[in-house]
Short mmCIF file of C-alpha atoms in Angstrom, two decimals:
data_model
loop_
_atom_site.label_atom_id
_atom_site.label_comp_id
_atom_site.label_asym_id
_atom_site.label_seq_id
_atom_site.Cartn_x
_atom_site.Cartn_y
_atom_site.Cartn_z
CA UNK A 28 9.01 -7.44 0.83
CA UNK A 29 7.82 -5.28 3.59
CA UNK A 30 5.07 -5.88 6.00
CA UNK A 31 2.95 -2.53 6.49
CA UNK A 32 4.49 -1.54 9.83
CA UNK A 33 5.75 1.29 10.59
CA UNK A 34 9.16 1.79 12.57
CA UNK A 35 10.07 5.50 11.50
CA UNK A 36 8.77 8.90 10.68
CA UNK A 37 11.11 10.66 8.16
CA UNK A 38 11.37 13.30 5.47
CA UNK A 39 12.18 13.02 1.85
CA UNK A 40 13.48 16.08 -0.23
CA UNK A 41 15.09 16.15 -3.97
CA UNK A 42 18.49 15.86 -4.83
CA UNK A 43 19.62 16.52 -8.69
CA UNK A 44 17.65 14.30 -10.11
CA UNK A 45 17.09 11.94 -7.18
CA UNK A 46 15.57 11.90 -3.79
CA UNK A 47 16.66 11.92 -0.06
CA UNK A 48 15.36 10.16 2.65
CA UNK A 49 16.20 10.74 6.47
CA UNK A 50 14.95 9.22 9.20
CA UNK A 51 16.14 5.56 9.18
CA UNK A 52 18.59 5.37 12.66
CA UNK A 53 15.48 3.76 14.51
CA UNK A 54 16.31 0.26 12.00
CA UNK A 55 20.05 1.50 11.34
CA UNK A 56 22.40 0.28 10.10
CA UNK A 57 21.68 0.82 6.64
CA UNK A 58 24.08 -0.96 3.53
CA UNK A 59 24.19 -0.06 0.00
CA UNK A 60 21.39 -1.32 -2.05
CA UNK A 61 19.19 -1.96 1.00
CA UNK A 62 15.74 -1.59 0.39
CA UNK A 63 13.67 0.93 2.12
CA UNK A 64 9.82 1.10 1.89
CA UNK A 65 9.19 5.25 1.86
CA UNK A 66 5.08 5.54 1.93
CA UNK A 67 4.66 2.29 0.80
CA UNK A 68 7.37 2.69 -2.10
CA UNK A 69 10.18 0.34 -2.30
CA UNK A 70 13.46 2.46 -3.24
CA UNK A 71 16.90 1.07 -2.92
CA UNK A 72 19.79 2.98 -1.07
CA UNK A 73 22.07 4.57 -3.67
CA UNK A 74 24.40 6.37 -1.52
CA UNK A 75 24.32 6.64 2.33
CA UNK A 76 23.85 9.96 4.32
CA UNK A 77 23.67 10.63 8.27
CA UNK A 78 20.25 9.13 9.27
CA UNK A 79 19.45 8.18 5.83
CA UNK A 80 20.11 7.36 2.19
CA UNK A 81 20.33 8.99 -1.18
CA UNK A 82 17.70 6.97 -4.28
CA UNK A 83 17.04 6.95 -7.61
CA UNK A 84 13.55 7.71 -8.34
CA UNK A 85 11.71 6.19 -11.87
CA UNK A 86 9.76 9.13 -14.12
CA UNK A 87 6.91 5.68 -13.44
CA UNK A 88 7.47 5.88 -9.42
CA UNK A 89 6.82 9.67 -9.69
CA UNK A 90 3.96 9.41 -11.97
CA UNK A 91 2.17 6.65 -10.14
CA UNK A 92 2.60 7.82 -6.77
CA UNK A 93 3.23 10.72 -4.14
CA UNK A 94 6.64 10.96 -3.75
CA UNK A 95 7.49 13.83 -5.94
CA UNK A 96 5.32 16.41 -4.65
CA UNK A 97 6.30 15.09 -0.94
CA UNK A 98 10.19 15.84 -2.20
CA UNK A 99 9.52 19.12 -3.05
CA UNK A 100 8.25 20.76 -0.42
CA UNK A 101 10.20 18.51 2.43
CA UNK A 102 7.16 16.30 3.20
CA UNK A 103 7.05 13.37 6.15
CA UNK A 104 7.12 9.81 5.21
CA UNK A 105 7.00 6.57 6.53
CA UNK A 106 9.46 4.27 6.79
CA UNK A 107 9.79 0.67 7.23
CA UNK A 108 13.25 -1.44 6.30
CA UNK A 109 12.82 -4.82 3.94
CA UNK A 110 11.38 -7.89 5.89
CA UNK A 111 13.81 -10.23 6.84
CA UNK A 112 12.46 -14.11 7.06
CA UNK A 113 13.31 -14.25 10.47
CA UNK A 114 10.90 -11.27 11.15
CA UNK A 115 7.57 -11.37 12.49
CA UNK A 116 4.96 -10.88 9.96
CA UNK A 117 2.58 -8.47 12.40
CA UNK A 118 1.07 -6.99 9.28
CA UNK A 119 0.50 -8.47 6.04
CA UNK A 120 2.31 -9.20 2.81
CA UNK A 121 3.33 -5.80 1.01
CA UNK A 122 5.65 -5.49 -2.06
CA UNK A 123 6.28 -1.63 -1.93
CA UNK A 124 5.06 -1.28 -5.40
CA UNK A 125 1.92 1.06 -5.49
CA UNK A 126 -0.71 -0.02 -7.58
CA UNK A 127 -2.17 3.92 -7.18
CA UNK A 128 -3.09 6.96 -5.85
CA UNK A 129 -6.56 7.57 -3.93
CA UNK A 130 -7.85 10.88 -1.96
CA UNK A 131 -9.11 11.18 1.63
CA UNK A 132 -12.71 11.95 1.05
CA UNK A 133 -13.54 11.75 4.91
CA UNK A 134 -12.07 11.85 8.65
CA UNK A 135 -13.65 11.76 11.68
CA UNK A 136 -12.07 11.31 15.24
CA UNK A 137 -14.19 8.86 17.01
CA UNK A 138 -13.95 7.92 21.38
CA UNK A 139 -11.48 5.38 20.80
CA UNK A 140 -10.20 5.70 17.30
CA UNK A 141 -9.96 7.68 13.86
CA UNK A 142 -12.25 7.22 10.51
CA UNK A 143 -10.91 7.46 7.18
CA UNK A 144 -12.82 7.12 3.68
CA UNK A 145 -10.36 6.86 0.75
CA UNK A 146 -11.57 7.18 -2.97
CA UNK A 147 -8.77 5.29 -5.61
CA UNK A 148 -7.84 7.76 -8.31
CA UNK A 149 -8.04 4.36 -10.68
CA UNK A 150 -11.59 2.78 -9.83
CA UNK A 151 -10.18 -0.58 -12.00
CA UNK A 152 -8.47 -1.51 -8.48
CA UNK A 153 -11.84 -1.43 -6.41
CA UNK A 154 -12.36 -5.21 -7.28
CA UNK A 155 -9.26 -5.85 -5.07
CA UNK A 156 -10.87 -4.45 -2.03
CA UNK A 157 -13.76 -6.09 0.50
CA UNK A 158 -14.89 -5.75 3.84
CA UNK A 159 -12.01 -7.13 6.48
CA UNK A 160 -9.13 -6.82 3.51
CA UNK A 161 -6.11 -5.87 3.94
CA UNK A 162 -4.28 -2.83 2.49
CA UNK A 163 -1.77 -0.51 2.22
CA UNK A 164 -1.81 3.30 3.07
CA UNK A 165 1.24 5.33 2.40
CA UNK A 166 2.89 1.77 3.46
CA UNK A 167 0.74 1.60 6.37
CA UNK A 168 -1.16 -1.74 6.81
CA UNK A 169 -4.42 -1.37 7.42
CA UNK A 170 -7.60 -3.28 7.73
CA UNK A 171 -10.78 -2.67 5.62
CA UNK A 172 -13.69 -1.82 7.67
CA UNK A 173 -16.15 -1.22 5.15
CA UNK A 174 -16.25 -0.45 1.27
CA UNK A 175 -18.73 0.18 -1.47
CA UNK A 176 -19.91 -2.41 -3.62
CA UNK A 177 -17.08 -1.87 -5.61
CA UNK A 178 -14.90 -1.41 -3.87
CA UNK A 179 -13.70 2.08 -5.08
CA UNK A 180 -14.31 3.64 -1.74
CA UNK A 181 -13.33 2.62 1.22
CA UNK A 182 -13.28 2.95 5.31
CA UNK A 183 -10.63 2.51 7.99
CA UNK A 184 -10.85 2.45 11.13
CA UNK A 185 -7.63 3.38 12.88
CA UNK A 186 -6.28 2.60 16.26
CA UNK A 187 -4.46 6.11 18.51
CA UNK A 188 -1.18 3.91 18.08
CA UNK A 189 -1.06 4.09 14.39
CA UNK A 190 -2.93 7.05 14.25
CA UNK A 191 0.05 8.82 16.46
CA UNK A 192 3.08 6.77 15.18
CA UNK A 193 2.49 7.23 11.32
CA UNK A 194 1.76 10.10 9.10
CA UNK A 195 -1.76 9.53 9.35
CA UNK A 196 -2.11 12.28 11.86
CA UNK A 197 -1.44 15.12 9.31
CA UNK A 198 -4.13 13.99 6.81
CA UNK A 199 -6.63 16.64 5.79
CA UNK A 200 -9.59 15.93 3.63
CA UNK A 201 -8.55 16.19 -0.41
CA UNK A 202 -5.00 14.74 0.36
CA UNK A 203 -3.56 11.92 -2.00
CA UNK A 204 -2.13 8.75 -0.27
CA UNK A 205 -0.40 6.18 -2.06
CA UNK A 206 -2.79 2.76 -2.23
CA UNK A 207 -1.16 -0.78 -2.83
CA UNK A 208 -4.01 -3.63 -2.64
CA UNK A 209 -3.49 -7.02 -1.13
CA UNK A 210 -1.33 -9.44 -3.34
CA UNK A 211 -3.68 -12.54 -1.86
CA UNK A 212 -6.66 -10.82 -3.83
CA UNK A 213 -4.51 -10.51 -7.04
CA UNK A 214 -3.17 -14.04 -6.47
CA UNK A 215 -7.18 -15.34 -6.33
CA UNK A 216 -8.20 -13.39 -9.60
CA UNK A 217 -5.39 -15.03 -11.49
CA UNK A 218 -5.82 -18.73 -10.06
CA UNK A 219 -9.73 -17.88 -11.53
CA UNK A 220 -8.94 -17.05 -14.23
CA UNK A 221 -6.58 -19.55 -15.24
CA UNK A 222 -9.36 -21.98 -13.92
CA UNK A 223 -11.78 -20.57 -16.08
CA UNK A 224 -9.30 -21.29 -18.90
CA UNK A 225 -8.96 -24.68 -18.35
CA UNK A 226 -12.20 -25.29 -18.41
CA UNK A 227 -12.19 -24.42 -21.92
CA UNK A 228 -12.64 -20.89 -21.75
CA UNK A 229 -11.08 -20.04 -24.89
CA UNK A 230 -12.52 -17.62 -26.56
CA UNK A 231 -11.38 -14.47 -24.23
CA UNK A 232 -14.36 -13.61 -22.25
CA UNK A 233 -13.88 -13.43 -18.28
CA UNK A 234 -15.60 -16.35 -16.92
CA UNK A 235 -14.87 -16.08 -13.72
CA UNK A 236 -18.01 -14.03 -12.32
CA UNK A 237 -19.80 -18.19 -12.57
CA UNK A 238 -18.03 -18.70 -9.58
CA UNK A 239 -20.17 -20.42 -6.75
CA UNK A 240 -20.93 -23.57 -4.46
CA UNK A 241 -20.93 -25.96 -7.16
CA UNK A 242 -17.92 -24.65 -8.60
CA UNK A 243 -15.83 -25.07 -5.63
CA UNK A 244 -17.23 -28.34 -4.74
CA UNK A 245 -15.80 -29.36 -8.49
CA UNK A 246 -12.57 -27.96 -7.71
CA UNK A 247 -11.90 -29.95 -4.26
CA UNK A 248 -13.49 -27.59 -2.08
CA UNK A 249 -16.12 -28.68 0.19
#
């Protein structure tokens, strides 16, 4: 588990077959098997290096996310070492496994902060996002400031700290960031639906859209 902040700014190439990642002597030292969150993926140390680690990247991790075309042309990443449970949890909650891909559509540098709109490449996700939300860019954590109403576009706004520390700062209109949604949203859509089952919902249709006061108030919440 990772939390969404940032403590280094590294660079990934291939390596037969695999990928390298340096960057990592601001959370050093690193063990075999220790897991690394590289733009919001979780990959697992293989084989140590000066300043970094050798992985073994998944045909699935390349297809679902940006790591491969990063690789190949030396691209910067972000970096954040597994949470331990004595850590501070300053962001939120993030598992390292993208859910998908989404494009800048806008940026706009603002008096006292930065403006990004982010389309998902899979709109199916959009339910997971609402005003306030959390998420995950490139393993960033980052606060929704406003979204569509379905969620399949949405705004950050983005303080000069994370703006400068991350790899924010070289975004460009038309790039591709790596999008993992907040596990508290997934967690809510299956305690509904398995809600919506026991209340006889058998035959396979999603219920869960009845939600409202009454409902809650029959489920102990008041």
């Amino acid at each position: 588990m990772f939390t969404g902040l940032v403590q280094s700014v590294g660079r990934i190439e291939r390596r037969a077959g695999a990928v390298v990642v340096w960057g990592c002597a601001p959370f050093a030292p690193l063990a075999l098997g220790d897991s690394v969150a590289v733009d919001g993926v979780c990959l697992t140390a293989a084989e140590l290096i000066a300043d970094g680690f050798r992985a073994d990247v998944s045909e699935e991790t390349l297809r679902r996310t940006t790591l491969g075309r990063k690789a190949d042309r030396g691209g910067a990443v972000n970096l954040e070492p597994a949470l331990r449970l004595s850590d501070r949890l300053g962001g939120h909650l993030v598992s390292g496994h993208v859910d998908a891909t989404g494009e800048v559509t806008h940026l706009e540098s603002l008096p006292h902060s930065w403006a990004v709109s982010i389309r998902w490449s899979e709109p199916r996700f959009g339910r997971y996002v609402c005003e306030k939300a959390s998420i995950a860019v490139d393993g960033i954590s980052l606060t929704v400031a406003d979204c569509s109403a379905d969620g399949t576009t949405f705004s950050l706004a983005v303080i000069p700290h994370t703006w400068e520390e991350t790899t924010l700062k070289h975004l460009a209109v038309g790039d591709i960031v790596n999008l993992e949604a907040d596990q508290l949203a997934r967690y809510a859509e299956r305690l509904l639906h398995a809600a919506a089952a026991d209340d006889g919902n058998t035959d396979g249709q999603d219920k869960t859209e009845s939600l409202s006061a009454s409902w809650l108030a029959d489920h102990g919440w008041s």
